[in-house]
Coordinates of C-alpha atoms in Angstrom, one line a residue:
X1 CA 6.1 -2.1 -20.4
X2 CA 3.2 0.0 -19.5
X3 CA 0.0 0.4 -21.7
X4 CA 0.9 2.8 -24.5
X5 CA -0.1 4.2 -27.8
X6 CA 3.0 4.8 -30.1
X7 CA 3.3 6.4 -33.4
X8 CA 6.4 5.4 -35.4
X9 CA 7.6 8.1 -37.8
X10 CA 9.9 6.7 -40.6
X11 CA 12.2 8.8 -42.6
X12 CA 11.5 8.3 -46.3
X13 CA 13.5 11.4 -47.6
X14 CA 16.0 11.0 -50.4
X15 CA 18.8 10.3 -47.9
X16 CA 17.0 7.1 -47.0
X17 CA 18.2 5.6 -50.2
X18 CA 21.8 5.5 -48.9
X19 CA 23.5 2.2 -48.6
X20 CA 25.6 2.7 -45.6
X21 CA 23.1 0.4 -43.8
X22 CA 22.4 -3.0 -45.8
X23 CA 20.5 -2.8 -48.2
X24 CA 19.5 0.7 -47.5
X25 CA 18.7 3.2 -44.7
X26 CA 15.0 2.7 -45.6
X27 CA 14.9 -1.1 -45.4
X28 CA 17.0 -0.9 -42.1
X29 CA 14.2 1.4 -40.8
X30 CA 11.6 -1.4 -42.0
X31 CA 13.4 -4.1 -40.1
X32 CA 13.7 -2.1 -36.9
X33 CA 10.1 -1.1 -37.1
X34 CA 9.1 -4.7 -37.0
X35 CA 11.1 -5.3 -33.9
X36 CA 9.7 -2.3 -32.3
X37 CA 6.0 -3.5 -33.0
X38 CA 6.7 -6.8 -31.7
X39 CA 8.5 -5.5 -28.5
X40 CA 5.5 -3.2 -27.7
X41 CA 2.5 -5.6 -28.5
X42 CA 4.0 -8.5 -26.7
X43 CA 5.0 -6.5 -23.5
X44 CA 1.3 -5.3 -23.4
X45 CA -1.2 -6.8 -25.8
X46 CA -3.5 -3.9 -25.3
X47 CA -0.8 -1.4 -26.6
X48 CA -1.1 -0.1 -30.1
X49 CA 1.2 1.1 -32.8
X50 CA 0.7 3.5 -35.7
X51 CA 3.0 4.5 -38.6
X52 CA 3.6 7.6 -40.5
X53 CA 6.2 9.1 -43.0
X54 CA 7.8 12.4 -42.8
X55 CA 9.7 12.7 -46.2
X56 CA 8.5 13.2 -49.8
X57 CA 5.9 16.0 -50.4
X58 CA 5.1 16.1 -46.7
X59 CA 4.2 13.9 -43.7
X60 CA 1.6 11.1 -44.2
X61 CA -0.2 8.8 -41.9
X62 CA 0.3 5.2 -43.3
X63 CA -1.5 3.4 -40.4
X64 CA -3.6 4.7 -37.6
X65 CA -3.0 2.9 -34.2
X66 CA -3.5 -0.7 -34.6
X67 CA -2.4 -4.2 -33.0
X68 CA -2.2 -5.7 -36.6
X69 CA 1.3 -6.0 -37.9
X70 CA 0.2 -6.4 -41.5
X71 CA -1.2 -2.8 -41.5
X72 CA 2.2 -1.4 -40.7
X73 CA 3.9 -3.7 -43.3
X74 CA 1.4 -2.5 -46.1
X75 CA 2.3 1.1 -45.1
X76 CA 5.9 0.6 -45.3
X77 CA 5.4 -1.1 -48.7
X78 CA 3.6 1.9 -50.0
X79 CA 6.2 4.3 -48.8
X80 CA 9.1 2.4 -50.5
X81 CA 7.5 3.9 -53.8
X82 CA 7.5 7.5 -52.3
X83 CA 11.1 7.9 -51.3
X84 CA 12.1 11.6 -52.3
X85 CA 12.6 15.0 -51.0
X86 CA 13.6 16.1 -47.6
X87 CA 12.3 15.2 -44.0
X88 CA 9.6 17.5 -42.3
X89 CA 10.5 16.8 -38.7
X90 CA 8.5 19.3 -36.9
X91 CA 5.4 18.9 -39.0
X92 CA 5.8 15.0 -38.7
X93 CA 5.8 15.2 -34.8
X94 CA 2.8 17.5 -34.8
X95 CA 0.7 15.2 -36.9
X96 CA 1.8 12.2 -35.0
X97 CA 0.7 14.0 -31.8
X98 CA -2.7 14.6 -33.3
X99 CA -3.0 10.9 -34.2
X100 CA -2.3 10.0 -30.6
X101 CA -4.8 12.5 -29.3
X102 CA -7.6 10.5 -31.2
X103 CA -6.6 7.1 -29.6
X104 CA -9.6 5.1 -28.4
X105 CA -8.1 4.0 -25.1
X106 CA -7.4 7.3 -23.2
X107 CA -5.5 5.3 -20.5
X108 CA -2.8 4.6 -23.0
X109 CA 0.4 6.6 -22.5
X110 CA 1.3 8.6 -25.6
X111 CA 4.6 8.1 -27.3
X112 CA 6.3 9.0 -30.5
X113 CA 9.4 7.3 -32.0
X114 CA 11.1 9.1 -34.7
X115 CA 13.7 7.8 -37.2
X116 CA 16.2 10.4 -38.5
X117 CA 18.7 9.6 -41.2
X118 CA 18.7 13.0 -43.1
X119 CA 19.6 16.6 -42.4
X120 CA 17.1 18.5 -40.1
X121 CA 15.8 21.6 -41.9
X122 CA 13.8 23.1 -38.9
X123 CA 15.6 25.6 -36.9
X124 CA 16.5 24.9 -33.2
X125 CA 14.1 27.5 -31.8
X126 CA 11.2 26.1 -33.5
X127 CA 12.1 22.5 -32.3
X128 CA 12.5 23.6 -28.8
X129 CA 9.1 25.5 -28.8
X130 CA 7.6 22.2 -30.1
X131 CA 9.4 20.2 -27.5
X132 CA 7.8 22.3 -24.7
X133 CA 4.5 21.7 -26.2
X134 CA 4.9 18.0 -26.3
X135 CA 6.1 17.9 -22.7
X136 CA 3.1 19.9 -21.6
X137 CA 0.9 17.2 -23.4
X138 CA 2.6 14.4 -21.6
X139 CA 3.9 12.9 -24.9
X140 CA 7.2 11.0 -25.0
X141 CA 9.5 11.5 -27.9
X142 CA 12.1 9.0 -28.9
X143 CA 14.6 9.9 -31.4
X144 CA 16.8 7.3 -33.4
X145 CA 19.5 9.2 -35.2
X146 CA 21.5 6.9 -37.6
X147 CA 23.6 7.0 -40.8
X148 CA 26.8 8.8 -41.6
X149 CA 25.6 12.5 -41.9
X150 CA 27.7 15.2 -43.4
X151 CA 27.8 17.3 -40.1
X152 CA 26.4 17.2 -36.5
X153 CA 24.0 19.8 -36.9
X154 CA 21.0 17.4 -36.9
X155 CA 22.3 15.8 -33.7
X156 CA 22.7 19.2 -32.1
X157 CA 19.1 20.2 -32.9
X158 CA 17.8 16.8 -31.6
X159 CA 19.8 17.1 -28.3
X160 CA 18.2 20.5 -27.7
X161 CA 14.7 18.9 -28.3
X162 CA 15.5 16.0 -26.0
X163 CA 16.9 18.2 -23.3
X164 CA 13.5 20.0 -23.1
X165 CA 11.1 17.1 -23.4
X166 CA 13.1 14.5 -21.3
X167 CA 11.5 13.5 -18.0
X168 CA 13.2 10.9 -15.8
X169 CA 13.9 7.7 -17.9
X170 CA 11.3 8.6 -20.8
X171 CA 12.1 10.2 -24.0
X172 CA 15.5 9.1 -25.3
X173 CA 17.9 10.2 -28.0
X174 CA 19.9 7.3 -29.4
X175 CA 22.6 8.1 -32.0
X176 CA 23.8 4.8 -34.1
X177 CA 26.7 5.2 -36.4
X178 CA 27.1 3.0 -39.3
X179 CA 28.8 -0.4 -38.5
X180 CA 28.7 -3.9 -39.7
X181 CA 25.7 -4.7 -37.4
X182 CA 21.9 -4.5 -38.4
X183 CA 20.2 -1.3 -37.1
X184 CA 17.5 -3.4 -35.4
X185 CA 20.2 -5.3 -33.5
X186 CA 21.8 -2.3 -32.2
X187 CA 18.4 -0.8 -31.3
X188 CA 17.5 -3.8 -29.2
X189 CA 20.2 -2.7 -26.5
X190 CA 19.0 0.8 -26.1
X191 CA 16.6 2.3 -23.6
X192 CA 13.9 2.7 -26.2
X193 CA 13.3 -1.2 -26.4
X194 CA 14.8 -2.1 -23.1
X195 CA 12.4 0.2 -21.3
X196 CA 12.5 2.5 -18.2
X197 CA 14.6 -0.1 -16.4
X198 CA 17.6 0.4 -18.6
X199 CA 20.5 2.0 -17.1
X200 CA 22.7 4.5 -19.0
X201 CA 20.7 5.4 -21.9
X202 CA 21.9 7.1 -25.0
X203 CA 20.5 10.6 -24.2
X204 CA 22.7 13.5 -25.3
X205 CA 24.4 11.9 -28.3
X206 CA 26.0 8.4 -28.2
X207 CA 25.1 4.8 -27.8
X208 CA 26.5 4.6 -24.3
X209 CA 26.2 1.7 -22.1
X210 CA 22.7 0.3 -22.6
X211 CA 22.4 -2.2 -19.7
X212 CA 19.4 -3.0 -17.7
X213 CA 17.8 -5.1 -15.0
X214 CA 17.6 -8.6 -16.2
X215 CA 16.4 -10.2 -12.9
X216 CA 19.8 -11.3 -11.7
X217 CA 21.2 -12.5 -15.0
X218 CA 24.8 -11.2 -15.2
X219 CA 25.6 -10.6 -18.8
X220 CA 26.3 -7.9 -21.3
X221 CA 23.2 -7.3 -23.4
X222 CA 25.1 -5.8 -26.4
X223 CA 26.8 -9.2 -26.7
X224 CA 23.4 -10.9 -27.4
X225 CA 20.9 -8.5 -28.4
X226 CA 18.2 -11.1 -29.2
X227 CA 18.6 -12.8 -25.7
X228 CA 18.5 -9.4 -24.1
X229 CA 15.1 -8.6 -25.7
X230 CA 13.8 -12.0 -25.0
X231 CA 14.7 -11.6 -21.3
X232 CA 13.1 -8.3 -21.2
X233 CA 9.9 -9.3 -22.8
X234 CA 9.7 -12.3 -20.6
X235 CA 10.1 -10.4 -17.4
X236 CA 7.5 -8.0 -18.7
X237 CA 5.1 -10.6 -19.3
X238 CA 5.7 -12.3 -15.9
X239 CA 5.2 -8.9 -14.1
X240 CA 2.0 -8.3 -16.1
X241 CA 0.7 -11.9 -15.1
X242 CA 1.6 -11.3 -11.4
X243 CA -0.1 -7.9 -11.4
X244 CA -3.3 -9.5 -13.0
X245 CA -3.3 -12.3 -10.6
X246 CA -3.0 -10.1 -7.7
X247 CA -6.0 -7.9 -9.0
X248 CA -8.1 -11.1 -9.5
X249 CA -7.3 -12.2 -5.9
X250 CA -8.1 -8.9 -4.5
X251 CA -11.5 -8.7 -6.3
X252 CA -12.3 -12.3 -5.1
X253 CA -11.6 -11.6 -1.6
X254 CA -13.8 -8.2 -1.7
X255 CA -16.6 -10.2 -3.2
X256 CA -16.3 -13.0 -0.5
X257 CA -16.3 -10.2 2.3
X258 CA -19.5 -8.6 0.7
X259 CA -21.3 -11.9 0.8
X260 CA -20.7 -12.5 4.5
X261 CA -23.6 -11.5 6.9
X262 CA -23.0 -10.6 10.5
X263 CA -24.4 -13.0 13.1
X264 CA -28.1 -12.3 13.7
X265 CA -28.3 -9.7 10.9
X266 CA -31.6 -11.2 9.5
X267 CA -33.0 -12.7 12.9
X268 CA -36.3 -11.2 14.0
X269 CA -36.3 -9.2 17.3
X270 CA -39.0 -11.4 18.8
X271 CA -39.5 -15.2 18.4
X272 CA -42.8 -17.1 18.0
X273 CA -43.5 -17.1 21.7
X274 CA -43.0 -13.3 21.9
X275 CA -39.8 -13.5 23.7
X276 CA -36.7 -11.8 22.7
X277 CA -34.7 -13.7 20.2
X278 CA -30.9 -13.8 19.9
X279 CA -28.7 -13.5 22.9
X280 CA -31.7 -13.4 25.2
X281 CA -33.2 -16.7 24.0
X282 CA -29.6 -18.1 24.1
X283 CA -29.1 -17.2 27.6
X284 CA -32.5 -18.8 28.5
X285 CA -31.5 -22.0 26.9
X286 CA -28.3 -21.8 28.8
X287 CA -30.3 -21.5 32.0
X288 CA -32.4 -24.6 31.1
X289 CA -29.2 -26.4 30.3
X290 CA -27.9 -25.3 33.7
X291 CA -30.9 -26.8 35.5
X292 CA -30.7 -30.1 33.5
X293 CA -27.1 -30.3 34.5
X294 CA -28.1 -29.8 38.1
X295 CA -30.6 -32.7 37.9
X296 CA -28.0 -35.0 36.6
X297 CA -25.7 -34.3 39.6
X298 CA -25.5 -37.2 42.0
X299 CA -26.1 -36.7 45.6
X300 CA -23.1 -37.7 47.5
X301 CA -24.0 -36.4 50.9

């Protein structure tokens, strides 16, 4: 995965108390966020992850961008006591984008991952306008819509947002209906964690076929999500190692070339006898050598 700064937005609205995901929707998010953090930071150690909530009285930044897992866990622990109200999706995305704007490493790609398990109160027109703003700012937006919602109104609004902000294989919408599997296990096989090489994402509503390039390994990632994630991370680490090695070799060759001097570069124009140095003197020595060679020849006449 590329170098990136990621803000994860957790849904701590009243709907996150629902138990259709064991033990609750909120705890399912906490487990998935742990997997997301591990995936991002192990794929590129210089990537950073931040955390914020969008339920309760309003969005709140729980942790600024960091590489320390403990800060995210601490933020989740505090938020567990603040589960209430409804979600504020549009405001939450705007605040997350501001947090990304103040990232220390400006070379990091900007990305926001939003968990949604409650009705979306914002109207579609407002969300579409926000999507255009995010696209203009080169901010990738991933949505994880899960839980058994009363209607498909939230999904339609997220699809409209995703249609505007999506470019190539970035910015995905993943819809994960309730099942016997953990949310984190189902998330592992989606383009959100598999990265840009994943084929057939879940954009436009539906899990779909979340495959991917696994370096010639022929298997279904959904059959063994943990193995799929391990292979993906291993491949990313190897690619990063090879890129680093190639850069080091290139820098070393460049340094060696700079240290090489051309022949005669520091040689004076005249030698101690006042004669031309370099090729001239060399030719003179050659002549002397020729005369010496002539003297060594045997007269056979």
